[in-house]
Short mmCIF file of C-alpha atoms in Angstrom, two decimals:
data_model
loop_
_atom_site.label_atom_id
_atom_site.label_comp_id
_atom_site.label_asym_id
_atom_site.label_seq_id
_atom_site.Cartn_x
_atom_site.Cartn_y
_atom_site.Cartn_z
CA UNK Y 1 7.72 -99.83 39.81
CA UNK Y 2 7.12 -102.38 42.57
CA UNK Y 3 7.18 -99.83 45.38
CA UNK Y 4 5.25 -96.93 43.98
CA UNK Y 5 2.07 -97.34 46.06
CA UNK Y 6 1.52 -97.31 49.79
CA UNK Y 7 1.85 -101.07 50.06
CA UNK Y 8 5.63 -100.88 50.34
CA UNK Y 9 6.11 -104.02 52.39
CA UNK Y 10 4.45 -106.27 49.81
CA UNK Y 11 6.66 -108.84 48.12
CA UNK Y 12 5.31 -107.76 44.73
CA UNK Y 13 2.38 -105.70 43.55
CA UNK Y 14 -0.86 -107.58 43.15
CA UNK Y 15 -0.91 -106.88 39.43
CA UNK Y 16 2.55 -108.38 38.96
CA UNK Y 17 1.66 -111.42 41.05
CA UNK Y 18 -1.43 -112.05 38.93
CA UNK Y 19 0.56 -111.56 35.76
CA UNK Y 20 3.03 -114.20 36.94
CA UNK Y 21 0.17 -116.65 37.57
CA UNK Y 22 -1.27 -115.88 34.13
CA UNK Y 23 2.12 -116.49 32.49
CA UNK Y 24 2.53 -119.79 34.34
CA UNK Y 25 -0.98 -120.87 33.33
CA UNK Y 26 -0.07 -120.18 29.70
CA UNK Y 27 3.13 -122.19 30.04
CA UNK Y 28 1.29 -125.05 31.75
CA UNK Y 29 -1.32 -125.17 28.96
CA UNK Y 30 1.49 -125.48 26.41
CA UNK Y 31 3.14 -128.24 28.39
CA UNK Y 32 -0.14 -130.17 28.70
CA UNK Y 33 -0.55 -129.95 24.92
CA UNK Y 34 2.96 -131.28 24.37
CA UNK Y 35 2.43 -134.02 26.94
CA UNK Y 36 -0.86 -135.10 25.32
CA UNK Y 37 0.68 -135.25 21.85
CA UNK Y 38 3.59 -137.33 23.12
CA UNK Y 39 1.57 -139.75 25.24
CA UNK Y 40 1.44 -143.39 24.28
CA UNK Y 41 -1.09 -144.67 26.82
CA UNK Y 42 -4.64 -143.60 25.81
CA UNK Y 43 -5.57 -142.97 29.44
CA UNK Y 44 -2.59 -140.69 29.99
CA UNK Y 45 -3.36 -138.82 26.78
CA UNK Y 46 -6.98 -138.38 27.84
CA UNK Y 47 -5.88 -137.07 31.24
CA UNK Y 48 -3.46 -134.54 29.72
CA UNK Y 49 -6.12 -133.44 27.25
CA UNK Y 50 -8.61 -132.89 30.08
CA UNK Y 51 -6.02 -131.01 32.16
CA UNK Y 52 -5.19 -128.92 29.10
CA UNK Y 53 -8.84 -127.89 28.61
CA UNK Y 54 -9.33 -127.10 32.26
CA UNK Y 55 -6.10 -125.08 32.57
CA UNK Y 56 -6.97 -123.18 29.39
CA UNK Y 57 -10.32 -122.32 30.99
CA UNK Y 58 -8.60 -121.06 34.17
CA UNK Y 59 -6.18 -118.97 32.08
CA UNK Y 60 -9.11 -117.41 30.19
CA UNK Y 61 -10.95 -116.64 33.41
CA UNK Y 62 -7.92 -114.97 34.98
CA UNK Y 63 -7.25 -112.99 31.81
CA UNK Y 64 -10.85 -111.68 31.80
CA UNK Y 65 -10.64 -110.82 35.48
CA UNK Y 66 -7.41 -108.87 34.97
CA UNK Y 67 -8.83 -107.10 31.95
CA UNK Y 68 -11.95 -106.09 33.89
CA UNK Y 69 -9.71 -104.64 36.61
CA UNK Y 70 -7.56 -102.77 34.08
CA UNK Y 71 -4.54 -104.89 34.89
CA UNK Y 72 -3.92 -106.09 31.36
CA UNK Y 73 -3.58 -103.97 28.27
CA UNK Y 74 -4.07 -105.68 24.95
CA UNK Y 75 -2.05 -104.66 21.91
CA UNK Y 76 -3.44 -102.02 19.54
CA UNK Y 77 -6.11 -102.89 17.00
CA UNK Y 78 -4.96 -104.27 13.66
CA UNK Y 79 -5.42 -101.79 10.80
CA UNK Y 80 -7.94 -102.34 8.03
CA UNK Y 81 -5.27 -102.17 5.30
CA UNK Y 82 -3.22 -104.85 7.07
CA UNK Y 83 -6.28 -107.09 7.24
CA UNK Y 84 -7.09 -106.44 3.57
CA UNK Y 85 -3.57 -107.44 2.56
CA UNK Y 86 -3.54 -110.57 4.69
CA UNK Y 87 -6.93 -111.65 3.35
CA UNK Y 88 -5.65 -111.29 -0.21
CA UNK Y 89 -2.49 -113.26 0.62
CA UNK Y 90 -4.54 -115.93 2.37
CA UNK Y 91 -6.83 -116.31 -0.64
CA UNK Y 92 -3.82 -116.79 -2.89
CA UNK Y 93 -2.37 -119.36 -0.50
CA UNK Y 94 -5.69 -121.16 -0.33
CA UNK Y 95 -6.06 -121.21 -4.10
CA UNK Y 96 -2.53 -122.50 -4.67
CA UNK Y 97 -3.02 -125.12 -1.98
CA UNK Y 98 -6.22 -126.36 -3.61
CA UNK Y 99 -4.57 -126.46 -7.02
CA UNK Y 100 -1.75 -128.51 -5.52
CA UNK Y 101 -4.24 -130.93 -3.96
CA UNK Y 102 -6.14 -131.09 -7.24
CA UNK Y 103 -2.95 -131.97 -9.15
CA UNK Y 104 -1.95 -134.64 -6.65
CA UNK Y 105 -5.34 -136.26 -6.21
CA UNK Y 106 -7.05 -135.84 -9.60
CA UNK Y 107 -6.43 -139.46 -10.61
CA UNK Y 108 -7.36 -141.00 -7.30
CA UNK Y 109 -11.06 -141.74 -7.61
CA UNK Y 110 -13.65 -142.16 -10.35
CA UNK Y 111 -15.34 -139.03 -9.01
CA UNK Y 112 -12.29 -136.83 -9.61
CA UNK Y 113 -13.26 -135.42 -13.00
CA UNK Y 114 -11.74 -132.28 -14.41
CA UNK Y 115 -13.99 -129.40 -13.36
CA UNK Y 116 -16.14 -127.87 -16.08
CA UNK Y 117 -16.05 -124.44 -14.39
CA UNK Y 118 -12.99 -122.28 -13.66
CA UNK Y 119 -11.33 -123.44 -10.50
CA UNK Y 120 -12.52 -121.80 -7.25
CA UNK Y 121 -14.67 -119.28 -8.96
CA UNK Y 122 -17.24 -119.34 -6.18
CA UNK Y 123 -14.63 -118.70 -3.51
CA UNK Y 124 -13.49 -115.53 -5.22
CA UNK Y 125 -17.03 -114.27 -5.36
CA UNK Y 126 -17.92 -115.10 -1.81
CA UNK Y 127 -14.82 -115.66 0.28
CA UNK Y 128 -16.69 -115.61 3.59
CA UNK Y 129 -18.78 -118.63 2.83
CA UNK Y 130 -16.93 -121.92 2.74
CA UNK U 1 -11.42 -143.68 32.45
CA UNK U 2 -11.63 -147.10 30.89
CA UNK U 3 -9.36 -149.70 32.44
CA UNK U 4 -9.20 -151.56 29.10
CA UNK U 5 -7.06 -148.75 27.67
CA UNK U 6 -4.51 -148.88 30.43
CA UNK U 7 -0.93 -149.46 29.35
CA UNK U 8 2.32 -149.26 31.26
CA UNK U 9 3.52 -145.66 30.98
CA UNK U 10 6.72 -144.73 29.20
CA UNK U 11 9.63 -142.91 30.79
CA UNK U 12 8.63 -139.79 28.86
CA UNK U 13 5.05 -139.92 30.15
CA UNK U 14 6.37 -140.30 33.68
CA UNK U 15 8.55 -137.20 33.21
CA UNK U 16 5.59 -135.20 31.91
CA UNK U 17 3.38 -136.26 34.82
CA UNK U 18 6.09 -135.35 37.33
CA UNK U 19 6.70 -131.96 35.62
CA UNK U 20 2.95 -131.34 35.63
CA UNK U 21 2.73 -132.05 39.35
CA UNK U 22 5.50 -129.50 39.85
CA UNK U 23 3.66 -126.94 37.68
CA UNK U 24 0.36 -127.37 39.52
CA UNK U 25 2.13 -127.19 42.88
CA UNK U 26 3.79 -123.91 41.92
CA UNK U 27 0.53 -122.47 40.59
CA UNK U 28 -1.35 -123.37 43.78
CA UNK U 29 1.32 -121.69 45.92
CA UNK U 30 1.31 -118.57 43.74
CA UNK U 31 -2.49 -118.35 43.91
CA UNK U 32 -2.46 -118.82 47.69
CA UNK U 33 0.27 -116.19 48.20
CA UNK U 34 -1.59 -113.71 45.97
CA UNK U 35 -4.97 -114.44 47.60
CA UNK U 36 -3.34 -113.66 50.96
CA UNK U 37 -2.31 -110.13 49.92
CA UNK U 38 -5.05 -109.00 47.55
CA UNK U 39 -7.52 -106.35 48.68
CA UNK U 40 -9.98 -107.22 45.92
CA UNK U 41 -12.65 -109.70 47.10
CA UNK U 42 -13.53 -110.81 43.54
CA UNK U 43 -9.90 -111.64 42.80
CA UNK U 44 -9.51 -113.37 46.15
CA UNK U 45 -12.59 -115.50 45.48
CA UNK U 46 -11.41 -116.39 41.97
CA UNK U 47 -7.97 -117.37 43.24
CA UNK U 48 -9.51 -119.64 45.86
CA UNK U 49 -11.57 -121.30 43.17
CA UNK U 50 -8.44 -121.76 41.01
CA UNK U 51 -6.70 -123.39 43.97
CA UNK U 52 -9.55 -125.93 44.24
CA UNK U 53 -9.34 -126.70 40.50
CA UNK U 54 -5.56 -127.06 40.60
CA UNK U 55 -5.76 -129.23 43.68
CA UNK U 56 -8.08 -131.50 41.71
CA UNK U 57 -5.50 -131.53 38.88
CA UNK U 58 -2.85 -132.62 41.36
CA UNK U 59 -5.15 -135.44 42.50
CA UNK U 60 -5.65 -136.59 38.91
CA UNK U 61 -1.91 -136.62 38.23
CA UNK U 62 -1.04 -138.50 41.41
CA UNK U 63 -3.88 -140.97 40.81
CA UNK U 64 -2.62 -141.67 37.30
CA UNK U 65 0.79 -142.57 38.75
CA UNK U 66 -0.89 -144.89 41.26
CA UNK U 67 -3.06 -146.49 38.57
CA UNK U 68 0.02 -147.33 36.51
CA UNK U 69 2.09 -148.52 39.44
CA UNK U 70 1.13 -152.18 39.12
CA UNK U 71 1.69 -152.23 35.35
CA UNK U 72 5.24 -150.93 35.54
CA UNK U 73 7.93 -153.54 34.84
CA UNK U 74 10.47 -154.14 37.57
CA UNK U 75 13.33 -154.66 35.11
CA UNK U 76 14.40 -152.37 32.25
CA UNK U 77 12.83 -153.53 28.95
CA UNK U 78 13.59 -153.01 25.27
#
């Protein structure tokens, strides 16, 4: 694969070189996130956070550039039925999570009265508006 | 950065800074090597811009080591 074009003396194809840079940018972003979360000194944390944002920006720029030059193929589109199923599952998760929170926190403040409408009715009617 | 927030860095923070310097160094070299062989001017220009950004990252990391140099204890502490 590396020697299929006329540029046979190249160390690696340009596309593979760029992909390696992209992969290392992704790894570096992850490491900056870990470093920021494990920093004790506020200045060091701020620096890692800033480096994280900037490296994430570079990774995004390189990804777009590779995509524009047809060097990166994204995975196939997710199917509608898969989305439908995941949305339904997510709604159930969300509802159970809220019920759990309700059970745990209902006695915590004078404002935590029992609701006089069925729980989460509005979310079932309009799940896209939170 | 505010000097009031400055604390002596931990051994773990030092390791992360040193690893980060190594990461940025490798990225700069990869960008330079790729910029040298690419035939695409847009990619070459982008890579040169990345090198400048990463060089700035290296500066920040080295500066943070220098800024914490004076705060570091000379004896191991609990």
